[in-house]
Coordinates of C-alpha atoms in Angstrom, one line a residue:
X22 CA -150.8 -48.8 221.8
X23 CA -153.7 -48.1 219.4
X24 CA -153.6 -49.9 216.1
X25 CA -155.1 -48.2 213.0
X26 CA -155.2 -49.2 209.4
X27 CA -154.9 -46.9 206.4
X28 CA -156.3 -48.3 203.2
X29 CA -154.5 -47.0 200.1
X30 CA -155.1 -47.4 196.3
X31 CA -152.5 -48.6 193.9
X32 CA -152.0 -45.0 192.6
X33 CA -151.1 -43.8 196.1
X34 CA -148.4 -46.3 196.9
X35 CA -145.7 -43.8 196.2
X36 CA -147.1 -41.5 199.0
X37 CA -147.1 -44.2 201.6
X38 CA -143.7 -43.6 203.1
X39 CA -144.3 -39.8 203.3
X40 CA -147.6 -40.3 205.1
X41 CA -146.1 -42.9 207.4
X42 CA -143.2 -40.6 208.5
X43 CA -145.6 -37.7 209.0
X44 CA -148.0 -39.7 211.2
X45 CA -145.3 -41.4 213.2
X46 CA -143.6 -38.1 213.8
X47 CA -146.7 -36.3 215.2
X48 CA -148.7 -39.2 216.6
X49 CA -146.0 -41.7 217.9
X50 CA -148.3 -43.5 220.3
X51 CA -150.4 -44.9 217.4
X52 CA -149.3 -47.8 215.3
X53 CA -150.2 -47.1 211.6
X54 CA -150.5 -50.0 209.1
X55 CA -151.0 -49.6 205.4
X56 CA -152.7 -52.1 203.1
X57 CA -154.1 -52.0 199.6
X58 CA -157.9 -51.8 199.6
X59 CA -157.8 -55.0 197.6
X60 CA -156.1 -56.8 200.5
X61 CA -158.4 -55.6 203.3
X62 CA -160.8 -58.1 204.9
X63 CA -163.8 -56.0 206.1
X64 CA -164.9 -58.5 208.8
X65 CA -161.6 -57.9 210.7
X66 CA -161.7 -54.1 210.7
X67 CA -163.3 -51.9 213.4
X68 CA -162.6 -48.7 211.5
X69 CA -161.4 -48.1 207.9
X70 CA -159.3 -44.9 207.7
X71 CA -159.6 -43.5 204.2
X72 CA -158.2 -40.6 202.2
X73 CA -160.4 -37.9 203.7
X74 CA -159.6 -39.0 207.2
X75 CA -155.9 -39.0 206.5
X76 CA -156.5 -35.5 205.0
X77 CA -158.1 -34.4 208.3
X78 CA -154.8 -35.3 210.0
X79 CA -152.4 -33.9 207.4
X80 CA -154.3 -31.0 205.8
X81 CA -152.3 -28.6 208.0
X82 CA -148.9 -30.2 207.7
X83 CA -147.4 -27.3 205.9
X84 CA -148.1 -25.1 208.9
X85 CA -147.2 -27.7 211.5
X86 CA -143.9 -28.7 209.8
X87 CA -142.4 -25.7 207.9
X88 CA -141.4 -26.4 204.3
X89 CA -137.8 -25.4 205.1
X90 CA -137.3 -28.1 207.7
X91 CA -134.6 -30.7 207.0
X92 CA -136.9 -33.4 208.5
X93 CA -138.9 -34.5 205.5
X94 CA -142.0 -35.5 207.5
X95 CA -144.5 -33.7 205.3
X96 CA -146.3 -34.9 202.2
X97 CA -144.8 -34.0 198.8
X98 CA -148.2 -34.2 197.0
X99 CA -151.7 -33.1 197.8
X100 CA -154.0 -35.9 198.9
X101 CA -157.4 -36.3 197.4
X102 CA -159.9 -34.1 199.3
X103 CA -162.9 -35.7 200.9
X104 CA -163.2 -38.7 198.8
X105 CA -165.3 -41.7 199.6
X106 CA -165.4 -41.4 203.4
X107 CA -166.7 -44.7 204.7
X108 CA -166.8 -46.5 208.0
X109 CA -167.6 -50.1 208.7
X110 CA -169.8 -49.7 211.8
X111 CA -170.8 -53.3 212.0
X112 CA -168.9 -56.2 210.4
X113 CA -172.1 -57.7 209.3
X114 CA -173.2 -54.7 207.3
X115 CA -172.1 -53.2 204.0
X116 CA -169.8 -50.2 203.9
X117 CA -171.9 -47.1 204.7
X118 CA -171.5 -43.8 203.0
X119 CA -172.7 -40.5 204.6
X120 CA -175.8 -39.2 202.9
X121 CA -175.3 -35.7 204.3
X122 CA -171.7 -34.8 203.5
X123 CA -168.4 -36.4 203.1
X124 CA -167.2 -35.3 206.5
X125 CA -169.5 -37.4 208.6
X126 CA -167.4 -40.4 209.6
X127 CA -164.1 -38.5 209.8
X128 CA -165.8 -36.3 212.4
X129 CA -166.9 -39.3 214.3
X130 CA -163.3 -40.4 214.4
X131 CA -162.1 -37.1 215.8
X132 CA -164.7 -36.9 218.5
X133 CA -163.2 -36.9 222.1
X134 CA -159.7 -37.6 220.7
X135 CA -157.8 -35.1 222.8
X136 CA -154.5 -36.1 221.2
X137 CA -155.7 -35.2 217.7
X138 CA -157.6 -32.1 218.9
X139 CA -154.5 -30.8 220.7
X140 CA -152.6 -31.2 217.4
X141 CA -155.0 -29.5 215.1
X142 CA -157.1 -27.1 217.3
X143 CA -154.8 -24.2 216.5
X144 CA -156.2 -24.5 212.9
X145 CA -159.8 -24.8 213.9
X146 CA -162.2 -21.9 213.5
X147 CA -164.6 -20.6 216.1
X148 CA -168.4 -20.6 216.4
X149 CA -170.6 -17.7 217.6
X150 CA -174.2 -18.6 218.5
X151 CA -176.0 -15.3 218.1
X152 CA -179.6 -14.3 218.9
X153 CA -180.8 -11.9 216.2
X154 CA -183.8 -10.8 218.2
X155 CA -187.3 -11.7 217.3
X156 CA -188.9 -9.5 214.6
X157 CA -187.5 -6.2 213.4
X158 CA -184.0 -6.7 212.0
X159 CA -182.7 -3.7 214.1
X160 CA -183.4 -5.7 217.3
X161 CA -180.1 -7.5 217.0
X162 CA -177.5 -6.4 219.5
X163 CA -174.6 -4.2 218.6
X164 CA -172.2 -7.1 219.4
X165 CA -174.2 -9.6 217.4
X166 CA -174.3 -7.3 214.4
X167 CA -170.5 -6.8 214.6
X168 CA -169.9 -10.6 214.6
X169 CA -172.3 -11.2 211.7
X170 CA -170.4 -8.6 209.6
X171 CA -167.1 -10.3 210.4
X172 CA -168.2 -13.9 209.7
X173 CA -166.9 -16.2 207.0
X174 CA -170.0 -18.3 207.2
X175 CA -173.5 -17.5 208.5
X176 CA -175.8 -20.5 209.1
X177 CA -179.3 -19.0 209.4
X178 CA -182.8 -20.1 210.4
X179 CA -185.6 -19.9 207.9
X180 CA -187.8 -17.9 210.3
X181 CA -185.1 -15.2 210.6
X182 CA -185.7 -11.8 209.0
X183 CA -183.8 -12.2 205.8
X184 CA -183.1 -8.4 205.7
X185 CA -180.6 -9.1 208.5
X186 CA -178.5 -11.1 206.1
X187 CA -178.9 -8.5 203.3
X188 CA -178.0 -5.6 205.7
X189 CA -175.3 -6.9 208.0
X190 CA -173.3 -9.7 206.4
X191 CA -169.9 -9.0 204.7
X192 CA -169.4 -8.8 201.0
X193 CA -167.8 -12.3 200.9
X194 CA -169.8 -14.0 203.6
X195 CA -171.1 -17.5 202.7
X196 CA -174.7 -17.7 203.8
X197 CA -176.0 -21.2 204.5
X198 CA -179.8 -21.2 204.9
X199 CA -181.2 -24.1 206.7
X200 CA -183.5 -25.4 204.0
X201 CA -183.6 -28.6 202.0
X202 CA -184.0 -29.2 198.3
X203 CA -184.4 -25.4 197.8
X204 CA -187.8 -25.5 199.6
X205 CA -188.8 -23.9 202.8
X206 CA -191.7 -26.0 204.0
X207 CA -192.1 -27.8 207.2
X208 CA -191.9 -31.3 205.9
X209 CA -188.5 -30.7 204.3
X210 CA -186.9 -29.1 207.4
X211 CA -183.3 -30.0 208.1
X212 CA -182.8 -32.1 211.2
X213 CA -180.9 -30.9 214.2
X214 CA -178.3 -33.5 213.7
X215 CA -177.5 -32.2 210.3
X216 CA -177.5 -28.6 211.5
X217 CA -174.9 -29.6 214.2
X218 CA -172.7 -31.3 211.5
X219 CA -172.9 -28.3 209.3
X220 CA -171.7 -26.0 212.0
X221 CA -168.9 -28.3 212.9
X222 CA -167.9 -28.9 209.3
X223 CA -167.2 -25.2 208.7
X224 CA -165.5 -24.7 212.0
X225 CA -163.0 -27.5 211.1
X226 CA -162.3 -25.6 207.9
X227 CA -160.8 -22.7 210.0
X228 CA -163.8 -20.5 209.4
X229 CA -165.4 -17.8 211.6
X230 CA -168.9 -19.4 211.8
X231 CA -172.0 -17.6 213.0
X232 CA -175.0 -19.7 213.9
X233 CA -177.7 -17.0 213.6
X234 CA -181.0 -17.6 215.3
X235 CA -184.2 -15.6 215.8
X236 CA -184.8 -14.5 219.3
X237 CA -182.3 -15.8 221.9
X238 CA -180.2 -19.0 221.3
X239 CA -180.9 -20.3 224.8
X240 CA -184.6 -19.7 224.9
X241 CA -186.2 -22.6 223.0
X242 CA -183.5 -22.1 220.4
X243 CA -181.6 -25.4 220.9
X244 CA -178.4 -23.4 221.4
X245 CA -177.5 -25.5 224.4
X246 CA -177.6 -28.7 222.3
X247 CA -175.4 -27.1 219.6
X248 CA -172.8 -26.0 222.1
X249 CA -172.8 -29.5 223.7
X250 CA -172.2 -31.0 220.2
X251 CA -169.1 -28.9 219.6
X252 CA -167.5 -29.7 223.0
X253 CA -166.0 -33.1 222.2
X254 CA -164.4 -31.8 219.0
X255 CA -162.5 -29.0 220.8
X256 CA -164.3 -26.2 218.9
X257 CA -164.3 -22.8 220.7
X258 CA -167.6 -21.1 220.8
X259 CA -169.2 -17.9 222.2
X260 CA -172.9 -17.2 222.9
X261 CA -174.3 -13.7 222.2
X262 CA -177.8 -13.3 223.6
X263 CA -180.7 -11.8 221.7
X264 CA -184.0 -10.3 222.5
X265 CA -186.5 -13.2 222.9
X266 CA -189.9 -13.1 221.3
X267 CA -191.5 -13.0 224.8
X268 CA -190.0 -9.5 225.1
X269 CA -190.2 -8.2 221.5
X270 CA -193.6 -9.6 220.6
X271 CA -195.3 -8.5 223.8
X272 CA -193.8 -5.0 223.6
X273 CA -194.9 -4.6 219.9
X274 CA -198.3 -5.9 220.9
X275 CA -198.7 -3.3 223.7
X276 CA -198.8 -6.0 226.4
X277 CA -196.4 -5.5 229.4
X278 CA -194.7 -8.6 230.4
X279 CA -195.2 -7.5 234.0
X280 CA -197.7 -4.9 235.4
X281 CA -198.1 -4.6 239.1
X282 CA -201.9 -4.1 238.8
X283 CA -202.3 -7.5 237.0
X284 CA -199.5 -9.9 237.6
X285 CA -196.6 -10.7 239.9
X286 CA -194.4 -12.4 237.4
X287 CA -194.5 -14.8 234.4
X288 CA -193.7 -18.3 233.4
X289 CA -192.5 -19.4 229.9
X290 CA -193.7 -22.8 228.5
X291 CA -193.4 -24.7 225.3
X292 CA -196.5 -26.3 224.0
X293 CA -194.7 -28.7 221.9
X294 CA -192.9 -31.8 223.3
X295 CA -192.1 -34.9 221.5
X296 CA -193.8 -37.0 224.2
X297 CA -197.0 -35.1 223.6
X298 CA -197.5 -37.1 220.4
X299 CA -197.7 -40.3 222.4
X300 CA -199.2 -39.3 225.8
X301 CA -202.2 -37.3 226.8
X302 CA -200.5 -36.7 230.2
X303 CA -198.2 -34.3 228.4
X304 CA -201.1 -31.9 227.7
X305 CA -202.3 -32.3 231.2
X306 CA -198.9 -31.1 232.5
X307 CA -199.0 -28.0 230.3
X308 CA -202.5 -27.2 231.4
X309 CA -201.5 -27.6 235.1
X310 CA -198.6 -25.1 234.6
X311 CA -201.1 -22.6 233.1
X312 CA -203.5 -23.1 235.9
X313 CA -200.7 -22.6 238.4
X314 CA -199.7 -19.3 236.7
X315 CA -203.3 -18.0 236.8
X316 CA -203.8 -18.9 240.4
X317 CA -200.5 -17.3 241.4
X318 CA -201.2 -14.0 239.5
X319 CA -198.6 -14.9 236.9
X320 CA -198.9 -14.6 233.1
X321 CA -198.2 -17.6 231.0
X322 CA -196.1 -17.2 227.8
X323 CA -196.5 -20.1 225.4
X324 CA -194.0 -20.8 222.6
X325 CA -194.7 -23.3 219.8
X326 CA -198.3 -24.0 221.1
X327 CA -200.5 -23.0 218.2
X328 CA -201.0 -26.5 216.7
X329 CA -201.5 -28.1 220.1
X330 CA -203.7 -25.3 221.7
X331 CA -207.0 -27.2 221.6
X332 CA -205.4 -30.3 223.3
X333 CA -204.6 -28.5 226.5
X334 CA -206.8 -25.4 226.4
X335 CA -209.9 -27.5 227.3
X336 CA -208.0 -28.7 230.4
X337 CA -207.4 -25.1 231.7
X338 CA -209.6 -24.5 234.8
X339 CA -210.1 -20.8 234.1
X340 CA -211.9 -20.8 230.8
X341 CA -212.7 -17.1 230.9
X342 CA -209.1 -16.1 231.3
X343 CA -207.9 -13.5 228.7
X344 CA -205.6 -14.8 226.0
X345 CA -203.7 -13.0 223.2
X346 CA -202.4 -14.5 220.0
X347 CA -199.4 -12.6 218.5
X348 CA -198.6 -13.7 215.0
X349 CA -195.2 -12.7 213.6
X350 CA -194.6 -10.5 216.6
X351 CA -192.5 -7.4 216.1
X352 CA -192.4 -8.0 212.3
X353 CA -194.2 -5.4 210.1
X354 CA -196.8 -8.1 209.3
X355 CA -197.7 -8.5 213.0
X356 CA -201.3 -9.5 213.8
X357 CA -202.7 -9.5 217.4
X358 CA -206.0 -10.9 218.5
X359 CA -207.6 -11.0 222.0
X360 CA -210.0 -13.6 223.2
X361 CA -210.8 -15.9 226.2
X362 CA -209.6 -19.4 226.6
X363 CA -212.9 -21.1 225.9
X364 CA -213.4 -19.0 222.6
X365 CA -209.9 -19.2 221.4
X366 CA -210.1 -22.3 219.2
X367 CA -212.8 -20.8 217.0
X368 CA -210.7 -17.6 216.6
X369 CA -207.7 -19.7 215.5
X370 CA -209.7 -21.4 212.9
X371 CA -211.4 -18.2 211.7
X372 CA -208.1 -16.1 211.4
X373 CA -206.0 -19.0 210.2
X374 CA -202.9 -18.1 212.3
X375 CA -199.5 -19.0 211.0
X376 CA -196.3 -19.8 212.8
X377 CA -194.6 -18.1 214.5
X378 CA -197.5 -17.3 216.9
X379 CA -196.9 -16.5 220.6
X380 CA -199.8 -17.1 223.0
X381 CA -200.2 -15.1 226.2
X382 CA -202.6 -16.1 228.9
X383 CA -203.2 -13.8 231.8
X384 CA -205.0 -10.6 233.0
X385 CA -202.4 -8.2 231.7
X386 CA -203.4 -9.1 228.2
X387 CA -206.3 -6.6 228.6
X388 CA -203.9 -3.7 228.9
X389 CA -203.3 -3.9 225.1
X390 CA -206.7 -2.2 224.5
X391 CA -205.2 1.1 225.5
X392 CA -201.4 0.5 225.2
X393 CA -201.2 -0.8 221.6
X394 CA -199.0 1.5 219.5
X395 CA -197.6 -0.4 216.6
X396 CA -201.0 -0.5 214.7
X397 CA -201.2 3.3 215.1
X398 CA -198.1 3.9 212.9
X399 CA -199.1 5.7 209.7
X400 CA -198.3 3.0 207.2
X401 CA -199.3 0.0 209.3
X402 CA -200.9 -2.8 207.2
X403 CA -199.3 -1.6 203.9
X404 CA -197.4 -4.2 201.9
X405 CA -194.8 -2.5 199.7
X406 CA -192.2 -3.8 197.2
X407 CA -189.3 -1.8 196.1
X408 CA -187.1 -2.7 193.1
X409 CA -183.8 -0.8 193.3
X410 CA -180.1 -1.2 193.8
X411 CA -179.2 -3.0 197.1
X412 CA -178.3 0.2 198.8
X413 CA -181.4 2.1 197.8
X414 CA -183.7 -0.8 198.5
X415 CA -182.4 -1.2 202.0
X416 CA -182.7 2.6 202.7
X417 CA -186.2 2.7 201.3
X418 CA -187.4 -0.4 203.2
X419 CA -185.9 0.8 206.4
X420 CA -187.6 4.2 206.1
X421 CA -191.0 2.8 205.3
X422 CA -190.8 0.0 207.8
X423 CA -190.1 2.5 210.5
X424 CA -193.5 4.0 209.6
X425 CA -195.2 0.7 210.1
X426 CA -195.2 -0.7 206.5
X427 CA -194.2 -4.2 205.5
X428 CA -191.7 -3.1 202.8
X429 CA -189.4 -5.5 201.1
X430 CA -186.6 -4.6 198.7
X431 CA -185.2 -6.6 195.9
X432 CA -182.2 -6.0 193.6
X433 CA -183.1 -7.1 190.1
X434 CA -179.8 -6.4 188.4
X435 CA -176.2 -7.2 189.2
X436 CA -173.8 -4.3 188.6
X437 CA -170.7 -5.7 186.8
X438 CA -167.9 -3.1 186.3
X439 CA -166.4 -3.0 182.9
X440 CA -162.9 -4.3 182.5
X441 CA -160.3 -1.8 183.7
X442 CA -158.4 -1.8 180.3
X443 CA -161.7 -0.8 178.6
X444 CA -162.2 2.3 180.8
X445 CA -158.6 3.4 181.4
X446 CA -158.1 5.3 178.1
X447 CA -161.0 7.6 179.1
X448 CA -160.1 8.0 182.8
X449 CA -156.4 8.7 182.1
X450 CA -157.4 11.6 180.0
X451 CA -159.7 13.3 182.6
X452 CA -157.8 16.6 182.3
X453 CA -158.9 16.9 178.6
X454 CA -162.6 17.3 179.6
X455 CA -164.6 20.3 180.8
X456 CA -167.4 18.2 182.4
X457 CA -168.0 14.7 183.7
X458 CA -171.6 13.5 183.9
X459 CA -172.6 11.1 186.7
X460 CA -176.2 9.8 186.6
X461 CA -176.3 7.4 189.5
X462 CA -174.8 6.6 192.9
X463 CA -173.6 3.2 191.5
X464 CA -171.5 5.1 189.0
X465 CA -169.8 7.0 191.8
X466 CA -168.7 3.8 193.6
X467 CA -167.4 2.1 190.5
X468 CA -165.7 5.3 189.1
X469 CA -163.8 5.8 192.4
X470 CA -162.8 2.2 192.5
X471 CA -161.4 2.5 188.9
X472 CA -159.6 5.7 189.7
X473 CA -157.9 4.1 192.6
X474 CA -156.9 1.0 190.6
X475 CA -155.4 3.3 188.0
X476 CA -153.7 5.5 190.6
X477 CA -155.5 8.6 189.4
X478 CA -155.9 11.5 191.8
X479 CA -159.6 12.3 192.3
X480 CA -158.7 16.0 192.3
X481 CA -158.2 15.7 188.5
X482 CA -161.9 15.4 188.0
X483 CA -163.4 18.1 185.7
X484 CA -166.6 20.0 186.6
X485 CA -169.2 17.5 187.8
X486 CA -172.8 17.2 186.6
X487 CA -175.0 14.9 188.7
X488 CA -178.7 13.8 188.7
X489 CA -180.5 14.1 191.9
X490 CA -179.8 15.0 195.5
X491 CA -178.7 11.5 196.5
X492 CA -175.9 11.5 193.9
X493 CA -174.9 15.0 195.0
X494 CA -174.9 13.8 198.6
X495 CA -172.5 11.0 197.8
X496 CA -170.0 13.4 196.4
X497 CA -170.5 15.8 199.3
X498 CA -169.5 13.0 201.6
X499 CA -166.2 13.0 199.8
X500 CA -165.8 16.7 200.3
X501 CA -166.6 17.4 196.6
X502 CA -169.4 19.8 195.7
X503 CA -170.9 19.1 192.2
X504 CA -171.1 22.0 189.8
X505 CA -174.5 21.3 188.3
X506 CA -177.4 19.6 190.1
X507 CA -180.7 19.6 188.0
X508 CA -184.0 20.1 189.8
X509 CA -185.4 17.1 188.1
X510 CA -183.9 13.6 188.6
X511 CA -183.8 12.7 184.9
X512 CA -182.0 13.1 181.7
X513 CA -184.5 15.8 180.8
X514 CA -183.3 17.6 184.0
X515 CA -179.7 17.6 182.8
X516 CA -180.7 18.7 179.4
X517 CA -182.7 21.6 180.9
X518 CA -179.6 22.6 182.9
X519 CA -177.3 22.4 179.9
X520 CA -179.7 24.4 177.8
X521 CA -178.9 27.4 180.0
X522 CA -175.1 27.1 179.1
X523 CA -173.1 27.6 176.0
X524 CA -171.7 24.1 175.5
X525 CA -170.4 24.6 172.0
X526 CA -166.9 23.1 171.8
X527 CA -167.1 21.9 175.4
X528 CA -165.8 18.4 176.0
X529 CA -168.0 16.0 178.1
X530 CA -167.1 12.6 179.6
X531 CA -170.1 10.4 180.3
X532 CA -169.4 7.1 182.1
X533 CA -172.7 5.2 181.9
X534 CA -174.4 1.9 182.5
X535 CA -175.1 -0.6 179.7
X536 CA -178.8 0.3 179.9
X537 CA -178.4 4.1 179.5
X538 CA -180.1 5.4 176.4
X539 CA -178.2 7.8 174.1
X540 CA -180.6 10.8 174.6
X541 CA -178.1 13.0 176.5
X542 CA -175.2 12.3 174.3
X543 CA -177.3 13.1 171.2
X544 CA -178.4 16.4 172.7
X545 CA -174.8 17.4 173.5
X546 CA -173.7 16.7 169.9
X547 CA -176.7 18.6 168.6
X548 CA -175.5 21.6 170.6
X549 CA -172.1 21.1 169.0
X550 CA -170.5 19.9 172.2
X551 CA -168.1 16.9 172.2
X552 CA -169.0 13.9 174.2
X553 CA -167.1 10.6 174.9
X554 CA -169.6 8.2 176.4
X555 CA -168.4 4.7 177.5
X556 CA -169.8 1.7 179.5
X557 CA -168.6 2.0 183.1
X558 CA -170.6 -1.0 184.3
X559 CA -173.1 -3.5 182.9
X560 CA -176.6 -4.1 184.3
X561 CA -176.9 -7.9 184.2
X562 CA -180.4 -9.2 185.1
X563 CA -180.4 -11.4 188.2
X564 CA -181.7 -14.9 188.0
X565 CA -183.9 -14.9 191.0
X566 CA -184.4 -18.2 192.7
X567 CA -187.8 -19.9 192.5
X568 CA -188.2 -19.3 196.2
X569 CA -187.6 -15.6 195.8
X570 CA -189.9 -15.3 192.8
X571 CA -192.6 -17.1 194.7
X572 CA -192.1 -14.9 197.8
X573 CA -192.6 -11.8 195.6
X574 CA -195.8 -13.3 194.1
X575 CA -197.2 -14.5 197.4
X576 CA -196.5 -11.2 199.1
X577 CA -199.4 -9.5 197.1
X578 CA -198.0 -6.0 197.5
X579 CA -200.4 -3.1 197.7
X580 CA -197.8 -0.8 196.2
X581 CA -194.7 -1.5 194.0
X582 CA -192.0 1.1 193.8
X583 CA -190.0 1.2 190.5
X584 CA -186.8 3.2 190.6
X585 CA -185.9 2.8 186.9
X586 CA -187.3 1.9 183.5
X587 CA -185.2 -1.3 183.6
X588 CA -186.9 -2.4 186.8
X589 CA -190.2 -2.0 185.0
X590 CA -189.0 -4.1 182.1
X591 CA -187.7 -6.9 184.4
X592 CA -190.9 -7.0 186.5
X593 CA -193.3 -7.3 183.5
X594 CA -191.1 -9.8 181.8
X595 CA -190.4 -12.1 184.8
X596 CA -192.6 -11.4 187.8
X597 CA -195.9 -9.9 186.5
X598 CA -199.1 -11.6 187.8
X599 CA -202.2 -10.6 185.8
X600 CA -204.5 -11.3 188.8
X601 CA -202.5 -9.1 191.1
X602 CA -203.8 -5.5 191.5
X603 CA -201.3 -3.0 192.8
X604 CA -200.6 0.7 192.7
X605 CA -197.3 1.5 190.9
X606 CA -195.0 4.2 192.4
X607 CA -192.3 5.8 190.3
X608 CA -189.4 8.1 191.1
X609 CA -188.9 9.6 187.7
X610 CA -190.7 10.7 184.5
X611 CA -188.8 8.1 182.4
X612 CA -189.9 5.3 184.8
X613 CA -193.5 6.6 184.8
X614 CA -193.5 6.6 181.0
X615 CA -192.1 3.0 181.0
X616 CA -195.1 2.0 183.1
X617 CA -197.6 3.8 180.9
X618 CA -196.0 2.1 177.9
X619 CA -197.1 -1.2 179.6
X620 CA -200.7 0.1 179.8
X621 CA -200.4 1.2 183.5
X622 CA -202.0 4.7 183.6
X623 CA -202.5 5.4 187.3
X624 CA -198.9 6.0 188.3
X625 CA -198.0 7.8 191.5
X626 CA -194.8 9.8 190.9
X627 CA -192.7 11.2 193.8
X628 CA -192.1 14.9 193.5
X629 CA -188.6 14.6 195.0
X630 CA -186.7 11.6 193.6
X631 CA -185.2 10.5 196.9
X632 CA -186.1 8.1 199.7
X633 CA -187.6 11.1 201.6
X634 CA -189.5 12.0 198.5
X635 CA -191.0 8.5 198.5
X636 CA -191.8 8.8 202.2
X637 CA -193.5 12.1 201.7
X638 CA -195.6 10.6 198.9
X639 CA -196.9 7.8 201.0
X640 CA -197.6 10.0 204.0
X641 CA -199.3 12.7 202.0
X642 CA -201.2 10.8 199.3
X643 CA -201.5 7.2 200.3
X644 CA -201.7 6.8 204.1
X645 CA -205.5 7.1 204.1
X646 CA -206.0 4.7 201.2
X647 CA -209.1 2.5 201.6
X648 CA -207.1 -0.3 200.0
X649 CA -205.4 -0.8 203.4
X650 CA -207.2 1.1 206.1

């Protein structure tokens, strides 16, 4: 019989009998002893079982033993959670605490314990290892995207396209980026051991955990190691493959992986091995594989080889063999350069390639000269920022990225709905109004949510005035056709439409944001109309992380799209770089004026204030700009 000791503090003595009964009931083959921490002699203990480890056993007691049972085998009070987990690994050493997280030693105790796993596995979560594809966020599979949207927790790689997380995760998903100390630089990377423990920790908390990787989890993604780590803990997992960089990067570069005129197959190699740091023989083995590929009419695909290229390239027999370097393959910022083996090192130094860079050695590299297509997209090479609501920034970025641009969207304000008791007096009196004015898509979502919360039928809405085609479109999706849609997406547009009506004595309801000016309300009152305007939601400036702010500054956008005067204010207050030249793009006269008020005169304004209007502006007036091409 196994003999285990539970250390307790004086304040927990009243719980001892309950704990003892519970453990004896469910794990009768183990003899449990209790002692005060003050009475324990460390030299005589192989393992010290502490509060958090007890908690690992009993955290599910209410589900294992129903509260209604007559057998009082469950705890009557809640144990302290994850406190002071320690383990005496060696009697000669001091008690060791986990530096990474308070679960570490409790997990070690659970490992390979089939008795405990059988008891608690019904309450474990599940892990999905998902390949997000390499490059464009839309390269993720349908199944992968579905699982990401359903996840409680997503543990993501730094190299992953962050737009995947913005676009596909659920509203309440916890995103755990694999960074350390808030930085994303190589020397502060998180070790594989800590990654494994992070995955396991959330799985033991009964979470649906997605481990999201660029490319494919089982192609140089360490997915196999992560699965092996989960096995002895009884955690269920599923692997969803992704499009590897050897497929996506070559396709976007216009280099066929196989071409019957040039190669009979391919081999895939990693140019980084830990043993290479200690032995020159490692580089010789890599070179021999490349030589074999070239002799056998194969193409060699090299992952993680950029920093070590010069070590093994000089050992390649065929120094005039064609080689391609694909930096950030299948991303909008993709760069591709062709060379020959003996010239490649000078090219690397000249172009200053950054990771991830895929290297391709073989005759079919030459096909790129007439098959390249990505660089021919109309907006290729343009770096564009868009400051808008989350929905609009995603739509705009997707549209422009499809045209070859590197467009990144950021939401600068959080939309916080006003308390329901503040808006209910207005919404409950909808039937008293002749018109309701809706000036944004955000207002529609929040208004509908409030109507639902107040159990108010949407059919009681009065005549609807909207600004812009997008706002109109949102209503049409609901089967509602707005009554007034101005030609101009602005307050002036609404005023122009109202000037053609007799609004004297008419009642208007105007649910607005906290940033909305009083121009429209003032006009209605001047025309002897009656208007009740109230705050429907507040625009609260986001506190962008230092990493995000630095990303924006480092991006050095050629164009910045401003979708509101408030986005102009935020940018110049928090993000403006005097040394950065850019062309501002506006989607409304008020926004353009806000830019001019800041001394920016050369503003490009879309004629149609929609995402398609922005697209047309770029295609018509910008695509031939010498700044980029």
